[in-house]
Rosetta silent file (secondary structure, phi, psi, omega in degrees, C-alpha in Angstrom):
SEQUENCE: XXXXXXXXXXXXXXXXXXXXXXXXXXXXXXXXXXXXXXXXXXXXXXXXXXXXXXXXXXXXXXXXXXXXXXXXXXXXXXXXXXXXXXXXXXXXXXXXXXXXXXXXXX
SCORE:     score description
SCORE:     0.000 S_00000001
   1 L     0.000  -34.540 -172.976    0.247   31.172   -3.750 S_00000001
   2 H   -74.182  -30.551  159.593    1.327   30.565   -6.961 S_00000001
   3 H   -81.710  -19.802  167.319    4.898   30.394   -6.143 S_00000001
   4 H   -89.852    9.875  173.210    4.677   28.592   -3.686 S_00000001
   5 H   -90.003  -13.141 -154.422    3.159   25.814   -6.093 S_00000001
   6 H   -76.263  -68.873  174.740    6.004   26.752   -8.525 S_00000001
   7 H   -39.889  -53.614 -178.401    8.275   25.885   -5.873 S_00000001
   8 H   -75.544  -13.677  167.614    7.284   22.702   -4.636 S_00000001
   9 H   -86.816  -11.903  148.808    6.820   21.446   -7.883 S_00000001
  10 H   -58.475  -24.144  163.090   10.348   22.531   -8.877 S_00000001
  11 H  -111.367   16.275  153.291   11.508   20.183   -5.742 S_00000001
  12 H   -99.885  -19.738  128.071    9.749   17.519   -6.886 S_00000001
  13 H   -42.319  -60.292 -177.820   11.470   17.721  -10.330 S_00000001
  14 H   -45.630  -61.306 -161.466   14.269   17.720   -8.382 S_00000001
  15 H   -85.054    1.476 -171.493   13.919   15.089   -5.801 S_00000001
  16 H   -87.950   -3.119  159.691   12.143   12.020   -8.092 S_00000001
  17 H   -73.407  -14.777  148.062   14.925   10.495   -8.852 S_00000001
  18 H   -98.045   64.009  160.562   14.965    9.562   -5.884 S_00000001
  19 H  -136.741   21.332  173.223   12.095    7.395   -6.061 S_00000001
  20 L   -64.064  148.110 -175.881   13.482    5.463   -8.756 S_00000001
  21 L   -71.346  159.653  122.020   13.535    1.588   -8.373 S_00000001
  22 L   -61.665  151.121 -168.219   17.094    0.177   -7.439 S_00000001
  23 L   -58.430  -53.513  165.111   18.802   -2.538   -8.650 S_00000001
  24 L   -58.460  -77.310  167.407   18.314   -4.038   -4.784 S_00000001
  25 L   -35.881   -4.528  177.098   15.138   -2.729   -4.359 S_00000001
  26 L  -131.677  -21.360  156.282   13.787   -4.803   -7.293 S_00000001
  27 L   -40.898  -60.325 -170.666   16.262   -7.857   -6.026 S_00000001
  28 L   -70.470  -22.998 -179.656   14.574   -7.913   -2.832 S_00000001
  29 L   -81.776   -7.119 -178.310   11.082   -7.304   -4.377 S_00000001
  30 L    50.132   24.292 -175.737   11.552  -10.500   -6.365 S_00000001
  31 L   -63.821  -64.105 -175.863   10.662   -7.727   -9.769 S_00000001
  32 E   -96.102 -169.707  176.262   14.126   -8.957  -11.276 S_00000001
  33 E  -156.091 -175.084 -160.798   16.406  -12.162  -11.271 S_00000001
  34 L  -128.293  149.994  174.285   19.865  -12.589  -12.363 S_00000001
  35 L  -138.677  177.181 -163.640   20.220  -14.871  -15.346 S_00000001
  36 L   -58.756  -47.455 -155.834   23.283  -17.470  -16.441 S_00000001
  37 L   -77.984   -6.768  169.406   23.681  -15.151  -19.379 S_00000001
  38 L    75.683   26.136 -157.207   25.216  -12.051  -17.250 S_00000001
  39 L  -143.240  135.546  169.989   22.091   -9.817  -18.225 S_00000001
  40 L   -65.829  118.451 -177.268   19.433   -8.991  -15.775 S_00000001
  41 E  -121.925  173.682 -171.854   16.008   -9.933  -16.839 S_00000001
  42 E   -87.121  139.124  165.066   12.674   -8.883  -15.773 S_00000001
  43 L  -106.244  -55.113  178.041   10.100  -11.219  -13.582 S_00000001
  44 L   -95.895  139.692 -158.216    7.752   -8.392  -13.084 S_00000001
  45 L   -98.227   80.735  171.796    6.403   -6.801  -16.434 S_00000001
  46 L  -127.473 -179.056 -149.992    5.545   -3.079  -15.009 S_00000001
  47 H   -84.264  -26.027 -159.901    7.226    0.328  -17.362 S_00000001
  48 H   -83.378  -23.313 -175.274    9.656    0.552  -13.855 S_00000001
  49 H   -66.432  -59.650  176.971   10.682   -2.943  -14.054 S_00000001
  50 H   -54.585  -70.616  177.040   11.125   -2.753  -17.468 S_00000001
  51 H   -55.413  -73.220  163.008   13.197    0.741  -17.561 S_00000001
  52 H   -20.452  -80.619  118.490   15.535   -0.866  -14.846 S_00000001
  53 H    30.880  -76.504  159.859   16.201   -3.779  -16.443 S_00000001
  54 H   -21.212  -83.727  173.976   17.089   -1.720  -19.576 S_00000001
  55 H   -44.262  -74.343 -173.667   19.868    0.518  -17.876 S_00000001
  56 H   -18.795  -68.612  157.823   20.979   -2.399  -15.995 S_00000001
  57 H   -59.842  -20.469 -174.908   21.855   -4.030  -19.079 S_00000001
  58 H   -60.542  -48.241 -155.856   22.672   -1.442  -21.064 S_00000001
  59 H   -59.962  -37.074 -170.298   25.594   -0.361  -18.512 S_00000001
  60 H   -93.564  -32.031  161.696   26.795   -4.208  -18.490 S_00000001
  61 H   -50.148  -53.585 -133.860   27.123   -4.758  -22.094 S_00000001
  62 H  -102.343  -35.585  160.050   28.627   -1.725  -22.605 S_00000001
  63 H   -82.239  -38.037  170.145   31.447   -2.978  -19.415 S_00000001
  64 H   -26.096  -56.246  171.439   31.540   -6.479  -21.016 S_00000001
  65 H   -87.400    0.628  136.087   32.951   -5.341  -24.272 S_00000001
  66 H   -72.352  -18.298 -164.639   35.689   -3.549  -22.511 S_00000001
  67 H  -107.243  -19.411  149.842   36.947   -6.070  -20.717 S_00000001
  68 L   -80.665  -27.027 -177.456   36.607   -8.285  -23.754 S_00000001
  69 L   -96.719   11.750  166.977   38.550   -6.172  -25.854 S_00000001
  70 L  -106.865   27.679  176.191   40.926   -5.462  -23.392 S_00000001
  71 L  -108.387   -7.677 -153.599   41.325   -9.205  -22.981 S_00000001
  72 L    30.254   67.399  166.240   40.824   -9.967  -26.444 S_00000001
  73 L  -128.721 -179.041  176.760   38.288  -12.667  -25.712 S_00000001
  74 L   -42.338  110.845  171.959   34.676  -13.222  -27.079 S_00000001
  75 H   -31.920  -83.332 -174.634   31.885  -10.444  -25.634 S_00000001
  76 H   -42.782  -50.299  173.645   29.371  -13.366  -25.057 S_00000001
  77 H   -42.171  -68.758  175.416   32.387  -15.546  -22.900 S_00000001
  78 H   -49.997  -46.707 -166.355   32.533  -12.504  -20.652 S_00000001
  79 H   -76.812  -67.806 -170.925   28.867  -12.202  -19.985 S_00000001
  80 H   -77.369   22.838  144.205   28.395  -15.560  -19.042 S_00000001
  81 H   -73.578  -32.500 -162.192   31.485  -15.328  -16.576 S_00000001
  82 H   -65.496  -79.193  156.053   29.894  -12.805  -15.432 S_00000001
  83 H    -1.783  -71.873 -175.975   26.624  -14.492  -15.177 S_00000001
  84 H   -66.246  -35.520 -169.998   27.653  -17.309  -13.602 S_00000001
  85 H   -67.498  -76.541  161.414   29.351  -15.343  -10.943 S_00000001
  86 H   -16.862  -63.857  162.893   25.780  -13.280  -10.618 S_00000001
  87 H   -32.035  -86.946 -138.207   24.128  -16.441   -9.758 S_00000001
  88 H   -70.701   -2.844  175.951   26.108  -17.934   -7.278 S_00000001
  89 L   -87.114    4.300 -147.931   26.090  -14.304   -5.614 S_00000001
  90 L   -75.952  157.863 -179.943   22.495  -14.161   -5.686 S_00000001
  91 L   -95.594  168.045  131.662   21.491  -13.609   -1.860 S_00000001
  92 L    -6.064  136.226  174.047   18.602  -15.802    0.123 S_00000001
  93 L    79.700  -41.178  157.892   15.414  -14.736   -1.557 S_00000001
  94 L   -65.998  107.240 -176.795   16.469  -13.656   -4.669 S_00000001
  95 L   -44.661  129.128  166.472   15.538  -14.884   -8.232 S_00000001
  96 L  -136.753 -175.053 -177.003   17.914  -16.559  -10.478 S_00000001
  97 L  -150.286  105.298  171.442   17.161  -18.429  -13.506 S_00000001
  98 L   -12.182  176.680  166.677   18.209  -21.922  -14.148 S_00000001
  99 L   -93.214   -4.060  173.419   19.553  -23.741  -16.978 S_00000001
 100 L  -122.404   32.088  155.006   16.182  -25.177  -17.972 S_00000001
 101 L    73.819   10.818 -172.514   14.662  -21.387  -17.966 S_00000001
 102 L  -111.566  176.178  158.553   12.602  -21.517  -14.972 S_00000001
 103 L   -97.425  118.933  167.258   13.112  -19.043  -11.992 S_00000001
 104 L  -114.192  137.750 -177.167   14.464  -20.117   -8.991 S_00000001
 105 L   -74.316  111.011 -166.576   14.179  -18.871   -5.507 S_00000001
 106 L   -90.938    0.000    0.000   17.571  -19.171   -3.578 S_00000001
């Protein structure tokens, strides 16, 4: 008996990443929103939301300032190219967030 708890809790270590939110899965969920500023922000405050969010941005900073230095422009110019281009991509349904800071549903 005991191995077989060993086991299933070794494929549940395994498998829980996939029950991680997605980027989509928290689009469609209206959790995040896209903002002007090329950085994902949070709508819903919960640790998963939050954690998401995090990566998300980390990952896009972190492509921003290649693509500024291999352009040699400004970090911040690239993000809000970016940005804006995130917006207007935003699907039906999906949060974006305005120039006066509110969230809107497109």
């Amino acid at each position: 008996m005991a191995k077989k708890a060993l086991l299933l809790l070794a494929m549940l270590m395994l498998t829980s990443p996939a029950f991680a939110l997605t980027l989509e899965e928290a689009r469609q969920q209206g959790r995040v929103g896209e903002t002007l500023s090329g950085y994902l922000a949070p709508i819903a405050q919960d640790s998963e939301t939050l954690t998401l969010v995090k990566n998300i941005n980390a990952a896009r900073a972190e492509s921003y300032q290649q693509v500024a230095d291999s352009n040699h422009l400004p970090v911040d110019d690239v993000a809000k190219m970016a940005g804006e281009k995130l917006v207007a991509r935003a699907r039906p349904g999906e949060y974006v967030r305005g120039l006066n800071g509110q969230w809107l549903k497109k």
